Amino acid sequence: MFIITAFPDEHLKQMFLHALKGNKAEQMLESLETLVSYVLQQMGGFCMDGWHVKSPIEG
């Protein structure tokens, strides 16, 4: 038997459940953008500084 505790972020939980119920492309994209923005805000942002692309670039 598994003991599952309540999800600690109720707002994120509700946004995620709302996103799962989407059935139109526009609504799904909007839900994704809202979720990503919220998560990034909670994480304090995201910085690509220091990352390198290892794939060769053709020009």
Tab-separated table of N, CA and C in Angstrom:
chain	number	residue	atom	x	y	z
A	1	MET	N	0.843	-1.169	0.000
A	1	MET	CA	0.000	0.000	0.000
A	1	MET	C	0.893	1.239	0.000
A	2	PHE	N	0.506	2.242	-0.781
A	2	PHE	CA	1.245	3.495	-0.877
A	2	PHE	C	0.545	4.561	-0.049
A	3	ILE	N	1.342	5.350	0.631
A	3	ILE	CA	0.808	6.488	1.368
A	3	ILE	C	1.152	7.734	0.561
A	4	ILE	N	0.131	8.395	0.071
A	4	ILE	CA	0.324	9.574	-0.769
A	4	ILE	C	-0.139	10.788	0.017
A	5	THR	N	0.774	11.745	0.181
A	5	THR	CA	0.411	12.966	0.888
A	5	THR	C	-0.226	13.951	-0.087
A	6	ALA	N	-0.893	14.931	0.451
A	6	ALA	CA	-1.532	15.962	-0.374
A	6	ALA	C	-0.464	16.743	-1.132
A	7	PHE	N	-0.794	17.175	-2.337
A	7	PHE	CA	0.131	17.963	-3.142
A	7	PHE	C	0.358	19.293	-2.426
A	8	PRO	N	1.612	19.696	-2.215
A	8	PRO	CA	1.882	20.876	-1.384
A	8	PRO	C	1.485	22.227	-1.994
A	9	ASP	N	1.379	22.321	-3.310
A	9	ASP	CA	1.030	23.596	-3.942
A	9	ASP	C	-0.352	23.465	-4.572
A	10	GLU	N	-1.353	23.886	-3.843
A	10	GLU	CA	-2.747	23.742	-4.293
A	10	GLU	C	-3.012	24.508	-5.590
A	11	HIS	N	-2.406	25.683	-5.736
A	11	HIS	CA	-2.618	26.490	-6.944
A	11	HIS	C	-2.069	25.765	-8.174
A	12	LEU	N	-0.863	25.216	-8.073
A	12	LEU	CA	-0.279	24.465	-9.185
A	12	LEU	C	-1.118	23.234	-9.498
A	13	LYS	N	-1.576	22.573	-8.469
A	13	LYS	CA	-2.433	21.393	-8.652
A	13	LYS	C	-3.680	21.736	-9.452
A	14	GLN	N	-4.343	22.835	-9.099
A	14	GLN	CA	-5.564	23.227	-9.801
A	14	GLN	C	-5.274	23.624	-11.249
A	15	MET	N	-4.163	24.341	-11.474
A	15	MET	CA	-3.797	24.714	-12.846
A	15	MET	C	-3.504	23.464	-13.680
A	16	PHE	N	-2.809	22.501	-13.093
A	16	PHE	CA	-2.465	21.271	-13.799
A	16	PHE	C	-3.726	20.474	-14.148
A	17	LEU	N	-4.623	20.338	-13.195
A	17	LEU	CA	-5.871	19.614	-13.456
A	17	LEU	C	-6.700	20.316	-14.529
A	18	HIS	N	-6.728	21.634	-14.503
A	18	HIS	CA	-7.441	22.406	-15.535
A	18	HIS	C	-6.822	22.145	-16.910
A	19	ALA	N	-5.486	22.110	-16.951
A	19	ALA	CA	-4.793	21.872	-18.224
A	19	ALA	C	-5.110	20.487	-18.783
A	20	LEU	N	-5.238	19.506	-17.914
A	20	LEU	CA	-5.546	18.146	-18.370
A	20	LEU	C	-6.931	18.048	-18.993
A	21	LYS	N	-7.822	18.922	-18.605
A	21	LYS	CA	-9.196	18.873	-19.105
A	21	LYS	C	-9.388	19.625	-20.415
A	22	GLY	N	-8.359	20.328	-20.864
A	22	GLY	CA	-8.460	21.094	-22.101
A	22	GLY	C	-8.660	20.193	-23.302
A	23	ASN	N	-9.473	20.628	-24.250
A	23	ASN	CA	-9.703	19.825	-25.441
A	23	ASN	C	-9.563	20.642	-26.739
A	24	LYS	N	-9.240	21.922	-26.611
A	24	LYS	CA	-9.025	22.776	-27.776
A	24	LYS	C	-7.572	23.225	-27.767
A	25	ALA	N	-6.965	23.288	-28.934
A	25	ALA	CA	-5.548	23.620	-29.038
A	25	ALA	C	-5.222	24.960	-28.378
A	26	GLU	N	-6.042	25.967	-28.594
A	26	GLU	CA	-5.780	27.285	-28.028
A	26	GLU	C	-5.817	27.240	-26.500
A	27	GLN	N	-6.805	26.528	-25.974
A	27	GLN	CA	-6.965	26.405	-24.531
A	27	GLN	C	-5.786	25.623	-23.935
A	28	MET	N	-5.357	24.574	-24.621
A	28	MET	CA	-4.246	23.763	-24.132
A	28	MET	C	-2.948	24.564	-24.127
A	29	LEU	N	-2.716	25.350	-25.173
A	29	LEU	CA	-1.511	26.165	-25.250
A	29	LEU	C	-1.508	27.231	-24.156
A	30	GLU	N	-2.641	27.842	-23.945
A	30	GLU	CA	-2.749	28.849	-22.895
A	30	GLU	C	-2.475	28.232	-21.519
A	31	SER	N	-3.010	27.043	-21.277
A	31	SER	CA	-2.776	26.360	-20.009
A	31	SER	C	-1.297	26.016	-19.837
A	32	LEU	N	-0.650	25.570	-20.908
A	32	LEU	CA	0.771	25.251	-20.849
A	32	LEU	C	1.589	26.496	-20.521
A	33	GLU	N	1.295	27.597	-21.196
A	33	GLU	CA	2.025	28.838	-20.950
A	33	GLU	C	1.828	29.310	-19.509
A	34	THR	N	0.632	29.181	-18.995
A	34	THR	CA	0.351	29.569	-17.617
A	34	THR	C	1.137	28.699	-16.644
A	35	LEU	N	1.141	27.387	-16.882
A	35	LEU	CA	1.881	26.470	-16.013
A	35	LEU	C	3.377	26.758	-16.038
A	36	VAL	N	3.945	26.922	-17.221
A	36	VAL	CA	5.380	27.176	-17.349
A	36	VAL	C	5.743	28.491	-16.663
A	37	SER	N	4.953	29.518	-16.867
A	37	SER	CA	5.220	30.815	-16.234
A	37	SER	C	5.178	30.701	-14.711
A	38	TYR	N	4.193	29.996	-14.212
A	38	TYR	CA	4.057	29.839	-12.759
A	38	TYR	C	5.245	29.081	-12.177
A	39	VAL	N	5.618	27.978	-12.814
A	39	VAL	CA	6.738	27.170	-12.320
A	39	VAL	C	8.036	27.973	-12.359
A	40	LEU	N	8.283	28.675	-13.452
A	40	LEU	CA	9.496	29.485	-13.542
A	40	LEU	C	9.506	30.580	-12.473
A	41	GLN	N	8.357	31.175	-12.223
A	41	GLN	CA	8.264	32.205	-11.190
A	41	GLN	C	8.580	31.604	-9.816
A	42	GLN	N	8.041	30.430	-9.535
A	42	GLN	CA	8.284	29.792	-8.246
A	42	GLN	C	9.743	29.362	-8.083
A	43	MET	N	10.403	29.040	-9.199
A	43	MET	CA	11.805	28.629	-9.165
A	43	MET	C	12.756	29.826	-9.113
A	44	GLY	N	12.228	31.016	-9.301
A	44	GLY	CA	13.078	32.191	-9.305
A	44	GLY	C	13.637	32.510	-10.679
A	45	GLY	N	13.051	31.929	-11.711
A	45	GLY	CA	13.476	32.202	-13.078
A	45	GLY	C	14.364	31.106	-13.644
A	46	PHE	N	14.835	31.333	-14.847
A	46	PHE	CA	15.693	30.376	-15.542
A	46	PHE	C	16.696	31.171	-16.362
A	47	CYS	N	17.955	30.844	-16.208
A	47	CYS	CA	19.005	31.564	-16.911
A	47	CYS	C	19.814	30.577	-17.743
A	48	MET	N	19.944	30.855	-19.039
A	48	MET	CA	20.698	29.982	-19.935
A	48	MET	C	22.196	30.265	-19.910
A	49	ASP	N	22.624	31.292	-19.187
A	49	ASP	CA	24.026	31.674	-19.144
A	49	ASP	C	24.889	30.484	-18.730
A	50	GLY	N	25.893	30.184	-19.523
A	50	GLY	CA	26.785	29.083	-19.212
A	50	GLY	C	26.455	27.796	-19.949
A	51	TRP	N	25.340	27.752	-20.644
A	51	TRP	CA	24.959	26.571	-21.401
A	51	TRP	C	25.585	26.653	-22.785
A	52	HIS	N	25.944	25.528	-23.334
A	52	HIS	CA	26.553	25.475	-24.660
A	52	HIS	C	25.822	24.463	-25.531
A	53	VAL	N	25.641	24.791	-26.782
A	53	VAL	CA	25.053	23.861	-27.742
A	53	VAL	C	26.164	22.975	-28.262
A	54	LYS	N	26.004	21.658	-28.125
A	54	LYS	CA	27.047	20.722	-28.551
A	54	LYS	C	26.858	20.257	-29.998
A	55	SER	N	25.706	20.574	-30.570
A	55	SER	CA	25.458	20.197	-31.965
A	55	SER	C	26.185	21.161	-32.889
A	56	PRO	N	26.719	20.650	-33.976
A	56	PRO	CA	27.390	21.569	-34.903
A	56	PRO	C	26.376	22.527	-35.541
A	57	ILE	N	26.806	23.737	-35.763
A	57	ILE	CA	25.944	24.752	-36.369
A	57	ILE	C	26.412	24.953	-37.809
A	58	GLU	N	25.476	24.795	-38.734
A	58	GLU	CA	25.788	24.989	-40.142
A	58	GLU	C	25.226	26.324	-40.588
A	59	GLY	N	25.999	27.038	-41.399
A	59	GLY	CA	25.493	28.345	-41.803
A	59	GLY	C	25.700	28.617	-43.261
